[in-house]
Structures are given as C-alpha cells and as structure tokens.
C-alpha cells in the first residue's frame, strides 16, 4: 500500500486524492495551496491530514504527487530538497502536461524516483468522482527504470498510459490546449453568434455539430473539415465578414483567426488563386474595433 502526499489541493489534486484511496493507496497528507483548500480535501479523504509545511507532509509518505500549477513545480521540489525531505524511498511525480523531468531533477539527485504523468482530461471545479479518470489517456514520461511504477500509478487509476518523450511534452501539451481550449473558444464564439441570430437554444445546434466535427477531425484530420473555406466559397466568407463588421465587429477577429487556422491545412486541396483570395479576406482587419 502506497502512502501518498498531495502537494497542491486544487481540482486535479483533490480528484487524485479521492481516486488514490480507491486503488488501495492511503493518502496521509496534503500541503500547499490555501488552508481552506487543504481542509476541503482532507474532509473528503479519511486519514489525510493538512500541513502548512511541505517537508512535514512528505515525512510519512513514499509517493509524492505534485499537483501545483506548472510554474510552481520546481519551487516545491527545491523546498523539499533544501529541507532534506526527499530520498530513495520516495516516488515523486508531477501532473503538468507542459513540463517534463527537469522540474523534478533535484528530487532525482536526492535519490528519489521521478516521473511526469499528465491526464488528457479537463477536471471541472468540484469534481470528486474517480470514474472521471477511467479510460483517460495519460502522457507518461520517465527514465526506463521508472516506467513500470509510473505506468502502474496511471493504470491503477483506470487510465491508459502512453509514453511521451521528455523533449516532446511541450508540443504534446500545445496540441491538447488547442483541442480543449481553442475548440471551446470556437464553440463559445459560435454560441454568441447564434444568440445574435435570435436562436433561443444554441446547444441544440452546436452540441451535435461540434461533437461530430471533433470526432471526424480527430479520426481523419484535415480531410474532415467542411464549410465554405473547404469548398472554396469566397462569396460566403466575404458575406460572413461583412455581416460581422456591421453587426458584431467584436467577433470578427475571432472569425478571421479561426478561419485562417481552418484554411492552412486545406490549402493543398484548394485552387491556389481561391486560397489566396480567402486568405486576403481573412487577413483584412477593416471593420473591427
């Protein structure tokens, strides 16, 4: 049975604390973050104790989950190493998609085994259901000697472990950021346009369409893209931009940028003159405020 310390009682840290108890691990401590967040986490996990001091939190643990924001990981590790709190008995992992093993380097020098394990899943505020992690792909980065325990951690939570190279994690995370936040931003913009068109229930239109588009594009890539840009329909793109310039100029820039992102992978399939004309329309900033 692993004894786990959670450093960072945010959304993912809290969910992992609850999920770890289902795997048979014992969450013994939580540190970092605000006192209220630590108290909230420990109220959900029997036996977990809140600590102000990071070193005290890991004293009884053999597995340390660093679930603080990306930029704070190295600072947490440095503090633990300066306090001589990490050693050979510890497995230390962080869950930041954009960072690799460098942030944990000082822990490794202290003798700890290290890994970076990132779940490709958004965690809504207040999520405490471990089933949210079941079937989720995780990017696992570790030295060969540490891959087995890192994969076991992920698979114990019901996840699907995929090895990602240390030097590829930033690119990997950029892809997921676009797939999550950029898609969400596009749908949010589309929702505003439908409301402006006096559509009372935007979700009725956007739900099925967005899900189908994401599924098809994830499977087939640019070949799945449809709409006026894919058809080379210059007139429709021009009409969209003109209407937005007159009625919703604050959304015109979003349409242009998303249109340019759509156009780029489609250029090889379009007539060069048509692609150039669409690109010129989308680069034109007239009518925006």
PDB file of C-alpha atoms in Angstrom, residues 10-16 18-20 22 118-138 154 156-160:
ATOM      1  CA  UNK A  10      -6.586  22.107  -6.452  1.00  0.00           C
ATOM      2  CA  UNK A  11      -9.075  20.448  -8.796  1.00  0.00           C
ATOM      3  CA  UNK A  12      -6.797  17.669 -10.017  1.00  0.00           C
ATOM      4  CA  UNK A  13      -5.046  17.214  -6.682  1.00  0.00           C
ATOM      5  CA  UNK A  14      -8.368  16.743  -4.946  1.00  0.00           C
ATOM      6  CA  UNK A  15      -9.661  14.323  -7.571  1.00  0.00           C
ATOM      7  CA  UNK A  16      -6.429  12.301  -7.435  1.00  0.00           C
ATOM      8  CA  UNK A  18     -10.049  10.602  -3.796  1.00  0.00           C
ATOM      9  CA  UNK A  19      -9.084   8.324  -6.693  1.00  0.00           C
ATOM     10  CA  UNK A  20      -5.948   7.062  -4.940  1.00  0.00           C
ATOM     11  CA  UNK A  22      -9.962   3.614  -4.392  1.00  0.00           C
ATOM     12  CA  UNK A 118      -0.445  14.007 -17.293  1.00  0.00           C
ATOM     13  CA  UNK A 119      -4.096  13.042 -17.806  1.00  0.00           C
ATOM     14  CA  UNK A 120      -5.619  14.275 -21.072  1.00  0.00           C
ATOM     15  CA  UNK A 121      -8.834  15.325 -19.394  1.00  0.00           C
ATOM     16  CA  UNK A 122     -10.338  18.559 -18.139  1.00  0.00           C
ATOM     17  CA  UNK A 123     -11.369  18.475 -14.487  1.00  0.00           C
ATOM     18  CA  UNK A 124     -14.373  20.669 -13.690  1.00  0.00           C
ATOM     19  CA  UNK A 125     -14.447  22.507 -10.380  1.00  0.00           C
ATOM     20  CA  UNK A 126     -15.733  20.336  -7.556  1.00  0.00           C
ATOM     21  CA  UNK A 127     -15.091  17.012  -9.323  1.00  0.00           C
ATOM     22  CA  UNK A 128     -14.585  14.168  -6.866  1.00  0.00           C
ATOM     23  CA  UNK A 129     -15.769  11.140  -8.884  1.00  0.00           C
ATOM     24  CA  UNK A 130     -12.779   8.847  -9.637  1.00  0.00           C
ATOM     25  CA  UNK A 131     -14.646   7.474 -12.658  1.00  0.00           C
ATOM     26  CA  UNK A 132     -13.753  10.712 -14.416  1.00  0.00           C
ATOM     27  CA  UNK A 133     -10.233   9.288 -14.777  1.00  0.00           C
ATOM     28  CA  UNK A 134     -11.278   5.844 -16.030  1.00  0.00           C
ATOM     29  CA  UNK A 135     -10.305   5.264 -19.654  1.00  0.00           C
ATOM     30  CA  UNK A 136      -8.419   8.563 -19.864  1.00  0.00           C
ATOM     31  CA  UNK A 137      -5.127   8.577 -21.793  1.00  0.00           C
ATOM     32  CA  UNK A 138      -2.126   9.805 -19.790  1.00  0.00           C
ATOM     33  CA  UNK A 154      -1.766   5.551 -14.098  1.00  0.00           C
ATOM     34  CA  UNK A 156      -4.288   1.815 -11.092  1.00  0.00           C
ATOM     35  CA  UNK A 157      -6.470   4.880 -11.567  1.00  0.00           C
ATOM     36  CA  UNK A 158      -8.096   3.265 -14.604  1.00  0.00           C
ATOM     37  CA  UNK A 159      -6.056   5.342 -17.049  1.00  0.00           C
ATOM     38  CA  UNK A 160      -4.354   4.371 -20.293  1.00  0.00           C
TER      39      UNK A 160
END
